[in-house]
Short mmCIF file of C-alpha atoms in Angstrom, two decimals:
data_model
loop_
_atom_site.label_atom_id
_atom_site.label_comp_id
_atom_site.label_asym_id
_atom_site.label_seq_id
_atom_site.Cartn_x
_atom_site.Cartn_y
_atom_site.Cartn_z
CA MET A 1 0.01 -0.15 -0.04
CA ASP A 2 1.34 3.38 -0.90
CA VAL A 3 2.10 5.93 1.66
CA THR A 4 -0.63 8.65 1.89
CA PRO A 5 0.30 12.31 1.93
CA PRO A 6 2.45 13.39 5.01
CA SER A 7 -0.22 15.14 6.83
CA THR A 8 -2.20 11.93 7.34
CA SER A 9 0.66 9.30 7.24
CA LEU A 10 2.03 7.43 10.31
CA SER A 11 5.83 7.59 10.84
CA THR A 12 7.44 4.45 9.75
CA THR A 13 10.45 3.56 12.13
CA ALA A 14 12.29 0.23 12.38
CA ARG A 15 9.49 -1.09 14.83
CA THR A 16 6.49 -0.07 12.78
CA ARG A 17 7.87 -1.10 9.28
CA LEU A 18 6.69 -4.47 8.56
CA GLY A 19 9.55 -7.05 7.72
CA ARG A 20 7.07 -9.55 6.65
CA LEU A 21 3.26 -9.45 5.30
CA ARG A 22 3.68 -5.97 4.29
CA GLU A 23 0.26 -6.13 2.46
CA ARG A 24 -1.26 -6.31 5.99
CA ALA A 25 0.01 -2.79 6.92
CA ARG A 26 -2.12 0.24 6.81
CA LEU A 27 0.00 3.44 6.86
CA ASP A 28 -2.67 6.17 6.93
CA ARG A 29 -3.94 7.69 9.94
CA THR A 30 -7.54 7.18 9.28
CA ALA A 31 -7.04 3.39 9.50
CA LEU A 32 -5.30 4.06 12.80
CA TYR A 33 -8.29 5.95 14.10
CA GLU A 34 -10.74 3.46 12.86
CA VAL A 35 -9.20 0.58 14.83
CA LEU A 36 -8.60 2.66 18.00
CA ASP A 37 -12.11 4.09 17.85
CA ALA A 38 -13.78 0.74 17.44
CA GLY A 39 -12.51 -0.78 20.67
CA MET A 40 -13.22 -0.57 24.37
CA ILE A 41 -10.14 -2.01 25.78
CA CYS A 42 -6.42 -1.89 24.98
CA HIS A 43 -3.36 -3.84 26.14
CA LEU A 44 -0.92 -1.40 27.89
CA GLY A 45 2.66 -2.61 27.62
CA VAL A 46 5.05 -1.21 30.34
CA ILE A 47 8.38 -2.30 31.74
CA VAL A 48 8.06 -2.97 35.33
CA ASP A 49 11.44 -3.80 37.41
CA GLY A 50 13.13 -4.71 34.08
CA ALA A 51 10.33 -7.03 33.04
CA PRO A 52 7.55 -6.42 30.46
CA THR A 53 4.00 -6.19 31.79
CA VAL A 54 0.81 -6.23 29.90
CA ILE A 55 -2.25 -4.88 31.45
CA PRO A 56 -5.79 -4.66 29.80
CA THR A 57 -7.29 -1.28 30.56
CA GLY A 58 -9.55 1.22 28.97
CA TYR A 59 -8.41 4.03 26.81
CA GLY A 60 -9.64 7.05 24.76
CA ARG A 61 -8.48 9.24 22.02
CA ILE A 62 -8.70 13.09 21.27
CA GLY A 63 -7.23 13.92 18.06
CA ASP A 64 -3.64 12.61 17.98
CA THR A 65 -3.32 11.80 21.59
CA LEU A 66 -4.32 8.51 23.31
CA PHE A 67 -5.14 8.38 27.07
CA VAL A 68 -5.17 5.36 29.35
CA HIS A 69 -5.93 5.90 33.05
CA GLY A 70 -6.16 3.85 36.32
CA SER A 71 -5.70 4.07 39.92
CA THR A 72 -2.72 6.06 41.26
CA ALA A 73 -2.03 2.79 43.32
CA ASN A 74 -1.96 0.81 40.14
CA ARG A 75 1.76 -0.41 39.78
CA GLY A 76 1.54 -0.84 36.12
CA LEU A 77 0.27 2.73 35.41
CA ARG A 78 2.96 4.20 37.82
CA ALA A 79 5.45 2.48 35.82
CA ALA A 80 3.87 3.85 32.49
CA ALA A 81 4.07 7.43 33.94
CA GLY A 82 6.77 9.26 32.02
CA ALA A 83 8.09 5.94 30.49
CA GLU A 84 8.11 4.20 27.00
CA ILE A 85 4.89 2.46 26.65
CA CYS A 86 2.98 0.50 24.13
CA VAL A 87 -0.56 0.43 23.52
CA THR A 88 -2.13 -2.16 21.34
CA VAL A 89 -5.74 -2.48 20.39
CA THR A 90 -6.90 -5.67 18.61
CA HIS A 91 -10.11 -6.61 17.18
CA LEU A 92 -10.57 -10.35 16.23
CA ASP A 93 -12.71 -10.64 13.25
CA GLY A 94 -12.63 -14.39 12.08
CA VAL A 95 -10.79 -17.58 12.27
CA VAL A 96 -9.30 -18.54 8.98
CA LEU A 97 -9.46 -22.06 8.24
CA ALA A 98 -6.92 -23.28 5.67
CA ARG A 99 -6.17 -26.59 3.88
CA SER A 100 -2.90 -26.59 5.77
CA ILE A 101 -2.26 -26.10 9.53
CA PHE A 102 0.47 -23.67 8.61
CA HIS A 103 -1.91 -21.42 6.90
CA HIS A 104 -4.56 -21.12 9.41
CA SER A 105 -4.79 -17.53 10.53
CA MET A 106 -7.03 -14.92 12.14
CA ASN A 107 -8.84 -12.13 10.58
CA TYR A 108 -8.25 -9.02 12.72
CA ARG A 109 -7.49 -5.36 13.04
CA SER A 110 -4.91 -4.14 15.15
CA ALA A 111 -3.11 -0.92 16.15
CA VAL A 112 0.03 -0.85 18.03
CA VAL A 113 1.21 2.67 19.30
CA TYR A 114 4.66 3.21 20.72
CA GLY A 115 5.84 6.24 22.68
CA ARG A 116 6.93 7.99 25.62
CA SER A 117 4.03 8.89 27.89
CA ARG A 118 3.40 11.84 30.05
CA VAL A 119 1.20 12.21 33.21
CA VAL A 120 -1.89 14.50 32.29
CA ASP A 121 -1.57 17.08 35.16
CA ASP A 122 -3.60 19.98 33.69
CA PRO A 123 -7.19 19.68 35.38
CA GLY A 124 -8.98 20.52 32.09
CA GLU A 125 -6.99 18.26 30.05
CA LYS A 126 -7.69 15.54 32.71
CA ILE A 127 -11.23 15.90 32.56
CA ASP A 128 -11.32 15.81 28.68
CA ALA A 129 -9.29 12.76 28.74
CA LEU A 130 -11.51 10.90 31.26
CA ARG A 131 -14.48 12.04 29.25
CA ALA A 132 -12.97 10.46 26.22
CA ILE A 133 -12.16 7.17 27.97
CA SER A 134 -15.62 7.15 29.48
CA GLU A 135 -17.26 7.75 26.15
CA ARG A 136 -15.30 4.94 24.52
CA LEU A 137 -16.55 2.47 27.02
CA ALA A 138 -19.91 3.84 27.71
CA PRO A 139 -20.99 6.27 25.16
CA GLY A 140 -23.61 8.68 26.40
CA GLN A 141 -22.93 8.21 30.29
CA TRP A 142 -20.87 11.16 30.81
CA ASP A 143 -23.85 13.45 30.39
CA VAL A 144 -26.08 11.43 32.85
CA ALA A 145 -23.71 9.96 35.60
CA ARG A 146 -22.38 11.98 38.56
CA PRO A 147 -19.07 13.63 37.40
CA PRO A 148 -15.66 12.80 39.19
CA ASN A 149 -15.10 14.84 42.27
CA ARG A 150 -11.96 16.31 43.64
CA LYS A 151 -10.93 13.18 45.57
CA GLU A 152 -11.78 10.77 42.83
CA LEU A 153 -9.77 12.84 40.44
CA ALA A 154 -6.85 12.71 42.65
CA ALA A 155 -7.01 8.91 42.89
CA THR A 156 -7.06 8.57 39.17
CA THR A 157 -3.86 8.82 37.05
CA VAL A 158 -4.17 9.66 33.43
CA VAL A 159 -1.24 9.03 31.00
CA ALA A 160 -1.00 10.47 27.42
CA VAL A 161 0.87 9.03 24.51
CA PRO A 162 1.01 10.75 21.19
CA LEU A 163 -0.08 8.95 17.93
CA GLY A 164 3.18 9.70 16.43
CA GLU A 165 4.54 6.19 16.07
CA ALA A 166 2.01 3.47 15.26
CA SER A 167 1.49 0.46 13.26
CA VAL A 168 -1.75 -0.77 11.78
CA LYS A 169 -2.42 -4.28 10.53
CA VAL A 170 -5.55 -5.47 8.96
CA ARG A 171 -6.10 -9.08 7.70
CA GLN A 172 -9.22 -9.93 6.14
CA GLY A 173 -10.63 -12.46 3.67
CA PRO A 174 -10.14 -16.20 2.80
CA PRO A 175 -7.06 -18.23 3.45
CA GLY A 176 -4.15 -18.16 1.19
CA ASP A 177 -3.19 -21.80 0.69
CA GLU A 178 -0.22 -23.50 -1.16
CA ASP A 179 -1.09 -23.99 -4.67
CA ALA A 180 -0.69 -27.80 -4.31
CA ASP A 181 -3.14 -27.76 -1.38
CA TYR A 182 -6.29 -26.39 -3.16
CA ALA A 183 -6.70 -29.87 -4.70
CA LEU A 184 -7.19 -31.36 -1.15
CA ASP A 185 -10.52 -32.52 0.06
CA VAL A 186 -10.64 -29.96 3.10
CA TRP A 187 -13.15 -27.58 3.75
CA ALA A 188 -11.55 -23.85 3.97
CA GLY A 189 -13.07 -20.49 4.71
CA VAL A 190 -13.63 -18.22 7.59
CA LEU A 191 -15.51 -18.46 10.59
CA PRO A 192 -16.52 -14.89 11.44
CA VAL A 193 -16.10 -13.69 15.04
CA ARG A 194 -18.01 -10.75 16.52
CA GLN A 195 -18.29 -9.00 19.59
CA ILE A 196 -22.02 -8.19 20.78
CA PHE A 197 -23.72 -6.58 23.37
CA GLY A 198 -26.44 -8.52 25.43
CA GLU A 199 -29.57 -7.17 27.02
CA ALA A 200 -29.00 -4.52 29.72
CA VAL A 201 -29.09 -6.08 33.26
CA PRO A 202 -30.23 -3.66 35.83
CA ASP A 203 -28.36 -3.24 39.14
CA PRO A 204 -30.36 -5.24 41.77
CA LEU A 205 -30.08 -1.95 43.86
CA LEU A 206 -31.54 0.10 41.16
CA ARG A 207 -34.32 2.37 42.38
CA ALA A 208 -37.77 1.63 41.05
CA GLY A 209 -39.01 3.16 38.07
CA ILE A 210 -35.81 4.14 36.33
CA PRO A 211 -35.87 2.51 32.77
CA VAL A 212 -32.89 1.66 30.79
CA PRO A 213 -31.94 4.86 28.85
CA PRO A 214 -31.96 4.90 25.08
CA HIS A 215 -28.26 5.30 24.71
CA VAL A 216 -27.63 2.01 26.63
CA ALA A 217 -30.65 0.05 25.22
CA ARG A 218 -29.79 0.78 21.73
CA ARG A 219 -26.50 -0.90 21.77
CA TRP A 220 -28.05 -4.36 22.33
CA GLY A 221 -27.18 -6.77 19.69
CA THR A 222 -24.81 -4.13 17.92
CA PRO A 223 -21.26 -5.26 17.24
CA MET B 1 -10.21 -15.34 48.77
CA ASP B 2 -8.31 -18.06 50.60
CA VAL B 3 -5.29 -19.62 48.97
CA THR B 4 -6.11 -23.21 47.82
CA PRO B 5 -3.70 -26.08 48.67
CA PRO B 6 -0.05 -25.50 47.40
CA SER B 7 -0.36 -28.12 44.49
CA THR B 8 -2.98 -25.98 42.65
CA SER B 9 -2.00 -22.50 43.90
CA LEU B 10 -0.35 -19.87 41.87
CA SER B 11 2.88 -18.32 43.34
CA THR B 12 2.35 -14.99 44.78
CA THR B 13 5.25 -12.39 43.87
CA ALA B 14 5.39 -8.65 44.28
CA ARG B 15 3.97 -8.21 40.79
CA THR B 16 1.18 -10.83 41.21
CA ARG B 17 0.09 -9.83 44.55
CA LEU B 18 -2.85 -7.36 43.97
CA GLY B 19 -2.22 -4.20 46.08
CA ARG B 20 -5.78 -3.04 45.44
CA LEU B 21 -9.01 -4.86 44.62
CA ARG B 22 -8.02 -7.94 46.27
CA GLU B 23 -11.41 -9.32 45.96
CA ARG B 24 -10.81 -9.51 42.16
CA ALA B 25 -7.69 -11.80 42.44
CA ARG B 26 -7.99 -15.57 41.99
CA LEU B 27 -5.31 -17.61 43.31
CA ASP B 28 -6.13 -21.03 42.20
CA ARG B 29 -4.78 -22.82 39.18
CA THR B 30 -8.23 -24.08 37.98
CA ALA B 31 -9.22 -20.37 37.50
CA LEU B 32 -6.06 -19.57 35.45
CA TYR B 33 -6.82 -22.75 33.24
CA GLU B 34 -10.21 -21.55 32.64
CA VAL B 35 -9.23 -18.00 31.60
CA LEU B 36 -6.56 -19.52 29.28
CA ASP B 37 -8.75 -21.99 27.69
CA ALA B 38 -11.43 -19.81 27.01
CA GLY B 39 -9.54 -17.50 24.68
CA MET B 40 -8.16 -17.51 21.25
CA ILE B 41 -5.60 -14.53 21.29
CA CYS B 42 -3.09 -13.35 23.78
CA HIS B 43 -1.23 -10.10 24.13
CA LEU B 44 2.44 -11.04 24.20
CA GLY B 45 4.77 -8.35 25.83
CA VAL B 46 8.42 -8.35 25.21
CA ILE B 47 11.23 -6.02 25.39
CA VAL B 48 12.41 -4.82 22.08
CA ASP B 49 15.42 -2.44 21.89
CA GLY B 50 14.77 -1.51 25.48
CA ALA B 51 11.03 -0.55 24.78
CA PRO B 52 8.04 -2.62 25.54
CA THR B 53 6.08 -4.11 22.65
CA VAL B 54 2.56 -5.75 22.80
CA ILE B 55 1.87 -8.06 20.05
CA PRO B 56 -1.48 -9.93 19.60
CA THR B 57 -0.91 -13.64 18.67
CA GLY B 58 -2.34 -17.13 19.05
CA TYR B 59 -1.32 -19.41 21.90
CA GLY B 60 -1.87 -22.74 23.34
CA ARG B 61 -1.58 -24.61 26.72
CA ILE B 62 -0.41 -27.97 27.70
CA GLY B 63 -0.43 -28.77 31.27
CA ASP B 64 1.50 -25.98 33.08
CA THR B 65 3.12 -24.65 29.98
CA LEU B 66 1.90 -21.98 27.83
CA PHE B 67 3.09 -21.75 24.21
CA VAL B 68 3.11 -18.89 21.50
CA HIS B 69 4.27 -19.01 18.10
CA GLY B 70 5.06 -17.00 15.09
CA SER B 71 7.30 -16.43 11.99
CA THR B 72 10.90 -16.96 12.69
CA ALA B 73 11.09 -13.54 10.96
CA ASN B 74 8.81 -11.76 13.48
CA ARG B 75 10.84 -9.20 15.46
CA GLY B 76 8.72 -9.57 18.49
CA LEU B 77 8.88 -13.08 18.66
CA ARG B 78 12.82 -13.14 18.23
CA ALA B 79 13.00 -10.78 21.05
CA ALA B 80 10.77 -12.99 23.21
CA ALA B 81 13.06 -16.22 22.73
CA GLY B 82 14.80 -16.85 25.85
CA ALA B 83 13.72 -13.58 27.59
CA GLU B 84 11.46 -12.37 30.27
CA ILE B 85 8.03 -12.20 28.62
CA CYS B 86 4.37 -11.57 29.84
CA VAL B 87 1.51 -13.11 28.14
CA THR B 88 -1.82 -11.66 28.95
CA VAL B 89 -5.31 -13.17 27.95
CA THR B 90 -8.45 -10.97 28.54
CA HIS B 91 -12.15 -11.67 28.10
CA LEU B 92 -14.36 -8.58 28.13
CA ASP B 93 -17.71 -9.78 29.70
CA GLY B 94 -19.57 -6.54 30.20
CA VAL B 95 -19.73 -2.72 30.66
CA VAL B 96 -20.41 -1.70 34.17
CA LEU B 97 -22.71 1.37 34.16
CA ALA B 98 -22.51 3.15 37.56
CA ARG B 99 -24.41 6.10 38.87
CA SER B 100 -20.93 8.01 39.08
CA ILE B 101 -18.39 8.23 36.25
CA PHE B 102 -15.78 7.12 38.75
CA HIS B 103 -17.31 3.80 39.39
CA HIS B 104 -17.90 2.97 35.77
CA SER B 105 -16.08 -0.45 35.08
CA MET B 106 -15.81 -3.48 33.09
CA ASN B 107 -16.71 -7.22 33.89
CA TYR B 108 -13.88 -9.22 32.72
CA ARG B 109 -11.59 -12.32 33.25
CA SER B 110 -8.01 -12.00 32.71
CA ALA B 111 -4.76 -13.70 33.27
CA VAL B 112 -1.40 -12.38 33.21
CA VAL B 113 1.67 -14.85 32.97
CA TYR B 114 5.18 -13.80 33.72
CA GLY B 115 8.16 -15.71 33.03
CA ARG B 116 11.36 -16.48 31.07
CA SER B 117 10.65 -18.11 27.74
CA ARG B 118 12.51 -20.80 26.17
CA VAL B 119 12.47 -21.66 22.49
CA VAL B 120 10.92 -25.08 21.73
CA ASP B 121 13.56 -27.27 19.95
CA ASP B 122 12.60 -30.67 20.51
CA PRO B 123 10.70 -31.74 17.29
CA GLY B 124 8.14 -33.58 19.14
CA GLU B 125 7.24 -31.03 21.70
CA LYS B 126 7.17 -28.53 18.79
CA ILE B 127 4.59 -30.42 17.10
CA ASP B 128 2.65 -30.90 20.47
CA ALA B 129 2.76 -27.12 20.95
CA LEU B 130 1.60 -26.34 17.49
CA ARG B 131 -1.31 -28.66 17.70
CA ALA B 132 -2.14 -27.03 21.18
CA ILE B 133 -2.21 -23.60 19.59
CA SER B 134 -4.20 -24.72 16.50
CA GLU B 135 -6.80 -26.55 18.62
CA ARG B 136 -7.09 -23.27 20.79
CA LEU B 137 -8.04 -21.25 17.58
CA ALA B 138 -9.56 -23.87 15.45
CA PRO B 139 -10.66 -27.07 17.45
CA GLY B 140 -10.81 -30.14 15.23
CA GLN B 141 -8.85 -28.67 12.25
CA TRP B 142 -5.46 -30.57 13.13
CA ASP B 143 -7.19 -33.91 12.37
CA VAL B 144 -8.33 -32.65 8.95
CA ALA B 145 -5.87 -30.22 7.57
CA ARG B 146 -2.48 -30.92 5.91
CA PRO B 147 0.13 -31.02 8.80
CA PRO B 148 3.17 -28.74 8.86
CA ASN B 149 5.97 -30.01 6.54
CA ARG B 150 9.82 -29.42 7.43
CA LYS B 151 9.97 -26.06 5.67
CA GLU B 152 6.97 -24.82 7.53
CA LEU B 153 8.14 -26.18 10.81
CA ALA B 154 11.61 -24.31 10.28
CA ALA B 155 9.74 -21.09 9.32
CA THR B 156 7.85 -21.22 12.67
CA THR B 157 9.26 -20.29 16.11
CA VAL B 158 7.62 -21.51 19.29
CA VAL B 159 8.33 -20.30 22.72
CA ALA B 160 7.27 -21.87 25.92
CA VAL B 161 6.84 -20.03 29.27
CA PRO B 162 5.95 -22.05 32.26
CA LEU B 163 2.60 -21.28 34.23
CA GLY B 164 4.57 -20.50 37.43
CA GLU B 165 3.99 -16.88 38.09
CA ALA B 166 0.55 -15.57 37.07
CA SER B 167 -2.12 -13.26 38.23
CA VAL B 168 -5.90 -13.95 37.45
CA LYS B 169 -8.30 -11.25 38.02
CA VAL B 170 -12.19 -11.53 37.59
CA ARG B 171 -14.65 -8.88 37.90
CA GLN B 172 -18.31 -9.76 37.47
CA GLY B 173 -21.58 -8.38 38.85
CA PRO B 174 -23.24 -5.04 39.15
CA PRO B 175 -21.58 -1.55 39.95
CA GLY B 176 -20.44 -0.62 43.47
CA ASP B 177 -21.51 2.90 43.92
CA GLU B 178 -20.95 5.35 46.59
CA ASP B 179 -23.52 5.20 49.20
CA ALA B 180 -24.82 8.72 48.59
CA ASP B 181 -25.07 7.96 44.80
CA TYR B 182 -27.71 5.22 45.19
CA ALA B 183 -30.44 7.92 45.38
CA LEU B 184 -29.45 9.51 42.25
CA ASP B 185 -32.03 9.42 39.51
CA VAL B 186 -29.39 7.49 37.22
CA TRP B 187 -29.92 4.16 35.70
CA ALA B 188 -27.20 1.48 36.64
CA GLY B 189 -26.45 -1.93 35.56
CA VAL B 190 -24.37 -4.13 33.14
CA LEU B 191 -24.38 -4.16 29.63
CA PRO B 192 -23.09 -7.77 28.77
CA VAL B 193 -20.42 -8.36 26.07
CA ARG B 194 -20.19 -11.58 24.31
CA GLN B 195 -17.88 -12.75 21.43
CA ILE B 196 -19.81 -15.02 19.13
CA PHE B 197 -19.21 -16.77 15.82
CA GLY B 198 -20.97 -16.03 12.57
CA GLU B 199 -21.90 -18.30 9.92
CA ALA B 200 -18.93 -20.14 8.27
CA VAL B 201 -17.94 -18.28 4.95
CA PRO B 202 -16.41 -20.83 2.40
CA ASP B 203 -13.28 -19.75 0.62
CA PRO B 204 -14.23 -18.60 -2.96
CA LEU B 205 -11.67 -21.01 -4.26
CA LEU B 206 -13.29 -23.99 -2.47
CA ARG B 207 -13.69 -27.12 -4.55
CA ALA B 208 -17.32 -28.01 -5.19
CA GLY B 209 -18.97 -30.48 -2.95
CA ILE B 210 -16.93 -29.92 0.33
CA PRO B 211 -19.70 -28.94 2.99
CA VAL B 212 -18.80 -27.14 6.20
CA PRO B 213 -17.51 -29.73 8.55
CA PRO B 214 -19.52 -30.42 11.86
CA HIS B 215 -16.71 -29.12 14.14
CA VAL B 216 -16.82 -25.95 12.35
CA ALA B 217 -20.54 -25.48 11.83
CA ARG B 218 -21.25 -26.18 15.44
CA ARG B 219 -19.46 -23.23 16.61
CA TRP B 220 -21.98 -20.80 14.91
CA GLY B 221 -23.57 -18.66 17.37
CA THR B 222 -21.64 -19.95 20.31
CA PRO B 223 -19.77 -17.61 22.57
#
C-alpha cells in the first residue's frame, strides 16, 4: 500500500515497518483512528522492574493523543508514567481455516502505538481525557452520571501518549493456501467472530421506576 | 479469597500480589486454566530495543506450559526467545454502568503470566505445541488439515513459558457505587458483552461439493 500524504501518514520506524506481510500494513492515519475508535479495551505494555508487563485497561482518543487511566495505586500505571509504553488495540474478526495447518490464521484489525507517555496534570485536559475514556466504553454516560469529584480525580492517574509512531495491521478475507493444497478434500474458509452486546441487566439495587436509557438500550445486539 | 492448597495455587510474587481490589484476585490454578482455555488470542509483551512491545498472537496450553508461536522473521517473537515475557489473555464480559463516572468499570476475566521463555527445539514438543495452539483457535482442524512440513516447521518459532507466576483477575456483577449515589436518578447496571461466531464463509476457491464440517458449523452462534 502506498504511503498517503504526509499530513495523514504515520511515521515509519524500524519497529513499525513491517518486515513480513507488508500487505497487511495500513499506513494512513484514518485506519489508525478506525481501529482505535472501534475498541473498548487496550493492552498497555510497560516495563516494571526490568520485565515487560501487559495490562488490559480502558482508553480514549482525542485527536492525535491516546489516553489511558487507572488508579494512582496501580503498579503498571505508575511504571507507565513518563516512560516508554506500548498500547495495542486488537479486534478479532474471524478464524481463518486453511487446507494446511500452517496457513491457518486470524482475520483481525490491530493498532500498536509506541511512545513516551506523560502524566496528564492539567485539570482541564484530565477531565477531557477521562471523558474520552468514558465515552469509549460507555457512550452517553458522561452526560447522565455524577461527574468525578476532587477526591476521585486525585485517585486517578491519566497518562497520554502521542499517536506519532504506530503500526496498523489488517487481515481480512479467505485463507491463502499453497497451490498444491487447493486440490485437497479439506473445507476452507472463514468463521467470522463478532463482539456483541446483550440485553442490559439492571443493578439489583436500582431504584424503582428508572428505565434503561436509550443510549444504553440501543447498543443491544450491535457489534 | 483464601489460597487453595499448594499443589494448585499460583505463586504470589510482588507483581502478582494485588495491591488493590484484592477481591478480584483468583489464586487457584483452575481459574488460570479456565481463563486461558476460553481464549483465542493473547497479548504478548516483550522488550524490543529497550522498549515494551505488545503483540496480539495465538497461543496454546499443555498442562502448566503456555506456548506462543510466530514466524521466525517476527521481530517481537525473536525478542521473546529466551527472554522475560508477559502473556496476557483478557475476556471482556460486560460494561459496568454506575451512577458515578468514577465507578464505571468492566466485567472481565484476565490472566497475566510472567516468566522467562525458552525456544521449543525438540521436534516432538514443537509439534505438540503447534497442535495445542491450533486447537485453541480452530478445534478439530488438526485432524483434517495438512500437517506442517519440514520447511513450514523451520519457518515457525515456538516459545514456551511456564505457568509458574501468574495473576488471575475476575470482575463480575453490578456496579459498586458510593452510598450517597444510590439515591440518584441514574440508571445503573451491566451491559453484557459476548464474543460470538458467525456463519462459516467458504473460501471462494473451495472445490465444489465440500460441506462445512460439523466441528466448524457447530461453533456458529456459540460464545
